[in-house]
């Protein structure tokens, strides 16, 4: 027996989903899902419709964010497994060594975090409020008593530190 | 990449609505989608780590609430001043540099040593910095895991912490500790980094090299290439333990080391400058006793002029 309010929430979201479905497929494809985009959007909807119990303020954003997060998880798990096509060690039950690629990714994340932290307390605070606590840029600016453009600049510095991928020196 | 960053930042905002524009940007170029995918994945991994470390009690010290900054800053300043005075001894130098770019949230202060005077600085999180004579560094009152080397020589003995990495800036390069004891020398447009324990990552101009124990990097200002060579890890930063150890280095290098320790200009005469030195020199407490010791150990003559010492042939 489904609660009426649940039914409304899912029903409201479903109408938005139906209207946005082809745009979502296009988005997933653009995010690198290729031929799997159709299957992924289906899978996504099954998950969302069973998990949603209360009305959503921004249903379009909710669907896109869910789709985006799905692609992030896929990227990260592909990276973790090193995109191995043949994982022989799985057959005899031994835990396999992390691949070179997975180790490199971990190292890169560690270094990006060092760079981020080295930007100082305020940048880290702005990043944490915005990214980890999900506050809007305006709320972050108000809470810290700084301008909106200062928040934006701090976030850009933070993401430049995160995105800063370095090649290795060709040492003499 | 800057465009990917802009889209990613905008998209994180709860008020973001332009999903079609975002899709169109991703579709415009495969490189866009790749740059974004990587950035978003890194961002999520790092955000998770930061969310986890936020729960750790040690974070209280790190995450000061900037809204209460003015009061805390003053209180912390008094503490830092006392700490610096203690570290340097009563007559120690402790200045605020007037200029210098400070990132938001940083509160940098300078620590300098006069010629010939060595100092030990213990940071309250456990790491130790040994400053050679005539050295200028800057530390951050808000971040005990950060140092800048402006000039001179410093041995870093860093307590490693995965969640709180130590960073040293020197001449536009970043040194990232990965659990470590290392020596940084910055003099006359040359940066040298030698590692005795752990590992250090050197990053500059968009490139990086990882230095393991027994490796030494030499970077000359204006030259994009760096030189990495071998060094005996046991002798890295040995000056801080009262010894100078050489295994074939030219006498000119010895002159530089001695000069920093004694606090006068010491140079090697061209006739002996290239002579290889293999020796262990125990530094005497009385620096005046160093000249006769050098003469005996290195078979040279130390001539004193008004400009400093000159190392010449013994006969």
Short mmCIF file of C-alpha atoms in Angstrom, two decimals, chain B residues 5-248:
data_model
loop_
_atom_site.label_atom_id
_atom_site.label_comp_id
_atom_site.label_asym_id
_atom_site.label_seq_id
_atom_site.Cartn_x
_atom_site.Cartn_y
_atom_site.Cartn_z
CA UNK B 5 36.07 24.46 -14.05
CA UNK B 6 33.58 27.24 -14.71
CA UNK B 7 30.85 24.82 -15.72
CA UNK B 8 31.59 22.55 -12.80
CA UNK B 9 31.42 25.39 -10.28
CA UNK B 10 28.18 26.75 -11.72
CA UNK B 11 26.64 23.31 -11.89
CA UNK B 12 27.33 22.66 -8.18
CA UNK B 13 25.19 25.62 -7.19
CA UNK B 14 21.71 24.56 -6.01
CA UNK B 15 20.31 27.39 -8.15
CA UNK B 16 21.86 26.12 -11.40
CA UNK B 17 19.30 25.68 -14.21
CA UNK B 18 21.20 25.73 -17.51
CA UNK B 19 21.41 21.97 -18.12
CA UNK B 20 20.86 22.37 -21.84
CA UNK B 21 23.72 24.83 -22.10
CA UNK B 22 25.89 22.43 -20.12
CA UNK B 23 24.94 19.54 -22.44
CA UNK B 24 25.71 21.65 -25.50
CA UNK B 25 29.12 22.55 -24.09
CA UNK B 26 29.92 18.87 -23.41
CA UNK B 27 28.84 17.93 -26.93
CA UNK B 28 30.86 20.70 -28.58
CA UNK B 29 34.18 18.91 -28.13
CA UNK B 30 35.17 15.48 -26.88
CA UNK B 31 38.00 17.13 -24.94
CA UNK B 32 35.39 19.12 -22.97
CA UNK B 33 33.68 15.95 -21.84
CA UNK B 34 36.98 14.31 -20.91
CA UNK B 35 38.24 17.31 -18.96
CA UNK B 36 34.93 17.56 -17.15
CA UNK B 37 34.71 13.83 -16.35
CA UNK B 38 38.16 13.84 -14.79
CA UNK B 39 37.58 17.05 -12.85
CA UNK B 40 34.22 15.90 -11.50
CA UNK B 41 35.66 12.54 -10.40
CA UNK B 42 38.67 14.16 -8.69
CA UNK B 43 36.40 16.70 -7.05
CA UNK B 44 34.16 14.04 -5.62
CA UNK B 45 37.07 11.97 -4.29
CA UNK B 46 38.61 15.02 -2.62
CA UNK B 47 35.30 16.25 -1.24
CA UNK B 48 34.76 12.86 0.34
CA UNK B 49 38.20 13.00 1.93
CA UNK B 50 37.58 16.49 3.25
CA UNK B 51 34.15 15.51 4.56
CA UNK B 52 35.81 12.59 6.38
CA UNK B 53 38.61 14.71 7.82
CA UNK B 54 36.05 17.30 8.94
CA UNK B 55 34.79 14.71 11.36
CA UNK B 56 38.24 14.22 12.87
CA UNK B 57 38.85 16.15 16.11
CA UNK B 58 42.18 17.47 14.86
CA UNK B 59 40.23 19.58 12.43
CA UNK B 60 39.23 22.15 15.02
CA UNK B 61 42.69 23.60 14.80
CA UNK B 62 42.62 23.63 11.06
CA UNK B 63 39.16 24.89 10.29
CA UNK B 64 38.95 28.11 12.12
CA UNK B 65 35.70 29.90 11.51
CA UNK B 66 36.72 32.93 9.43
CA UNK B 67 33.77 34.91 10.81
CA UNK B 68 35.51 34.98 14.18
CA UNK B 69 38.89 35.60 12.57
CA UNK B 70 39.67 39.13 13.85
CA UNK B 71 39.57 38.07 17.51
CA UNK B 72 41.23 34.73 17.03
CA UNK B 73 43.89 36.23 14.84
CA UNK B 74 44.99 38.57 17.54
CA UNK B 75 45.04 35.83 20.14
CA UNK B 76 46.91 33.58 17.79
CA UNK B 77 49.32 36.35 16.91
CA UNK B 78 50.39 36.70 20.54
CA UNK B 79 50.94 32.97 20.65
CA UNK B 80 52.89 32.99 17.43
CA UNK B 81 55.05 35.86 18.60
CA UNK B 82 55.90 34.02 21.79
CA UNK B 83 56.51 30.84 19.90
CA UNK B 84 58.78 32.62 17.47
CA UNK B 85 60.65 34.33 20.27
CA UNK B 86 61.11 31.02 22.01
CA UNK B 87 62.27 29.38 18.82
CA UNK B 88 64.79 32.07 18.06
CA UNK B 89 66.03 32.88 21.52
CA UNK B 90 65.46 36.23 23.15
CA UNK B 91 67.53 38.22 20.70
CA UNK B 92 66.16 36.42 17.67
CA UNK B 93 65.00 38.23 14.59
CA UNK B 94 61.29 38.12 13.90
CA UNK B 95 59.83 40.41 11.28
CA UNK B 96 56.68 40.77 9.28
CA UNK B 97 57.64 41.27 5.69
CA UNK B 98 55.71 44.25 4.36
CA UNK B 99 54.91 42.92 0.89
CA UNK B 100 54.71 39.32 -0.28
CA UNK B 101 51.61 37.80 -1.81
CA UNK B 102 49.45 36.21 0.80
CA UNK B 103 46.66 33.88 -0.21
CA UNK B 104 43.31 34.52 1.46
CA UNK B 105 43.36 33.02 4.93
CA UNK B 106 47.12 32.92 5.13
CA UNK B 107 48.95 34.83 7.83
CA UNK B 108 52.61 34.69 6.91
CA UNK B 109 55.46 35.84 9.09
CA UNK B 110 59.18 35.81 8.45
CA UNK B 111 61.86 34.05 10.44
CA UNK B 112 65.45 34.93 9.62
CA UNK B 113 68.85 33.97 10.96
CA UNK B 114 71.89 36.23 10.93
CA UNK B 115 75.11 35.04 9.24
CA UNK B 116 76.77 32.21 11.12
CA UNK B 117 73.88 31.57 13.52
CA UNK B 118 71.85 28.37 13.27
CA UNK B 119 68.41 27.99 14.76
CA UNK B 120 65.98 25.19 15.39
CA UNK B 121 62.28 25.79 14.99
CA UNK B 122 59.85 23.23 16.29
CA UNK B 123 56.39 23.61 14.83
CA UNK B 124 53.63 22.76 17.25
CA UNK B 125 52.47 19.87 15.09
CA UNK B 126 55.80 18.10 15.64
CA UNK B 127 57.90 18.93 12.60
CA UNK B 128 61.35 20.47 13.00
CA UNK B 129 63.10 23.04 10.84
CA UNK B 130 66.85 23.53 11.19
CA UNK B 131 67.85 26.91 9.78
CA UNK B 132 71.43 27.47 8.70
CA UNK B 133 73.03 30.92 8.98
CA UNK B 134 71.77 33.73 6.76
CA UNK B 135 68.46 32.08 6.03
CA UNK B 136 65.07 33.67 5.51
CA UNK B 137 61.84 31.69 5.60
CA UNK B 138 58.18 32.47 6.03
CA UNK B 139 55.70 30.44 8.03
CA UNK B 140 51.91 30.60 8.14
CA UNK B 141 50.26 31.24 11.48
CA UNK B 142 47.08 29.65 10.16
CA UNK B 143 48.72 26.57 8.71
CA UNK B 144 51.52 24.82 10.60
CA UNK B 145 52.11 22.54 7.61
CA UNK B 146 53.47 25.24 5.31
CA UNK B 147 56.80 27.03 4.82
CA UNK B 148 58.44 29.23 2.20
CA UNK B 149 62.20 29.31 1.76
CA UNK B 150 63.29 32.74 0.46
CA UNK B 151 67.03 32.18 0.80
CA UNK B 152 69.56 30.13 2.71
CA UNK B 153 69.42 26.52 3.83
CA UNK B 154 66.91 24.51 5.86
CA UNK B 155 66.67 20.88 6.90
CA UNK B 156 63.04 19.82 7.17
CA UNK B 157 62.17 16.94 9.42
CA UNK B 158 58.52 16.54 8.68
CA UNK B 159 56.07 14.48 10.66
CA UNK B 160 54.06 12.82 7.95
CA UNK B 161 50.30 12.94 8.05
CA UNK B 162 48.25 11.73 5.10
CA UNK B 163 45.43 14.10 5.92
CA UNK B 164 47.63 17.12 6.55
CA UNK B 165 50.40 17.21 3.98
CA UNK B 166 53.37 19.53 4.44
CA UNK B 167 54.20 21.95 1.65
CA UNK B 168 57.37 23.98 1.10
CA UNK B 169 57.52 26.72 -1.51
CA UNK B 170 60.90 27.67 -2.92
CA UNK B 171 61.60 29.93 -5.91
CA UNK B 172 58.27 29.31 -7.59
CA UNK B 173 58.44 25.54 -7.06
CA UNK B 174 56.35 23.45 -4.68
CA UNK B 175 57.84 20.70 -2.55
CA UNK B 176 55.28 18.23 -1.31
CA UNK B 177 56.35 15.99 1.51
CA UNK B 178 55.48 12.35 1.42
CA UNK B 179 56.95 11.50 4.83
CA UNK B 180 60.26 12.95 5.12
CA UNK B 181 63.62 14.46 6.02
CA UNK B 182 65.08 16.72 3.36
CA UNK B 183 67.42 19.65 2.88
CA UNK B 184 66.54 22.76 0.88
CA UNK B 185 69.27 25.14 -0.28
CA UNK B 186 68.38 28.38 -2.01
CA UNK B 187 71.31 30.56 -3.02
CA UNK B 188 72.34 32.76 -5.95
CA UNK B 189 69.49 31.74 -8.22
CA UNK B 190 69.95 28.01 -7.59
CA UNK B 191 67.60 25.68 -5.72
CA UNK B 192 68.85 22.35 -4.39
CA UNK B 193 66.67 19.75 -2.74
CA UNK B 194 68.20 16.59 -1.27
CA UNK B 195 66.24 13.82 0.42
CA UNK B 196 67.52 11.60 3.22
CA UNK B 197 64.30 9.88 4.27
CA UNK B 198 60.83 9.39 2.84
CA UNK B 199 60.08 11.17 -0.39
CA UNK B 200 59.54 14.68 -1.71
CA UNK B 201 57.71 15.73 -4.80
CA UNK B 202 59.12 18.77 -6.61
CA UNK B 203 56.66 20.64 -8.81
CA UNK B 204 57.46 23.64 -10.92
CA UNK B 205 56.22 25.16 -14.16
CA UNK B 206 53.68 22.44 -14.75
CA UNK B 207 56.10 19.56 -14.31
CA UNK B 208 56.97 17.34 -11.40
CA UNK B 209 59.60 14.91 -10.21
CA UNK B 210 59.54 12.63 -7.21
CA UNK B 211 62.72 12.49 -5.13
CA UNK B 212 63.46 9.39 -3.09
CA UNK B 213 66.16 9.03 -0.41
CA UNK B 214 69.62 9.54 -1.86
CA UNK B 215 68.40 11.75 -4.69
CA UNK B 216 69.24 15.38 -5.10
CA UNK B 217 67.66 17.90 -7.44
CA UNK B 218 69.32 21.03 -8.73
CA UNK B 219 67.27 23.73 -10.48
CA UNK B 220 68.81 26.88 -11.90
CA UNK B 221 66.55 29.94 -12.31
CA UNK B 222 65.59 30.48 -15.93
CA UNK B 223 66.42 26.91 -16.94
CA UNK B 224 63.35 24.72 -17.42
CA UNK B 225 65.35 21.50 -17.02
CA UNK B 226 66.33 20.22 -13.63
CA UNK B 227 69.24 17.94 -12.80
CA UNK B 228 68.73 14.97 -10.53
CA UNK B 229 71.77 13.16 -9.16
CA UNK B 230 72.68 10.73 -6.41
CA UNK B 231 73.73 11.77 -2.95
CA UNK B 232 74.56 9.80 0.17
CA UNK B 233 71.33 10.00 2.18
CA UNK B 234 73.32 9.87 5.43
CA UNK B 235 75.02 13.15 4.61
CA UNK B 236 71.95 15.11 3.57
CA UNK B 237 71.60 18.05 5.91
CA UNK B 238 74.41 16.73 8.10
CA UNK B 239 75.45 20.33 8.81
CA UNK B 240 72.46 20.51 11.14
CA UNK B 241 74.04 17.72 13.21
CA UNK B 242 77.37 19.53 13.44
CA UNK B 243 79.11 17.68 10.63
CA UNK B 244 80.05 18.37 7.05
CA UNK B 245 80.38 15.23 5.00
CA UNK B 246 81.89 15.08 1.54
CA UNK B 247 82.46 12.34 -0.97
CA UNK B 248 84.19 13.89 -3.93
#
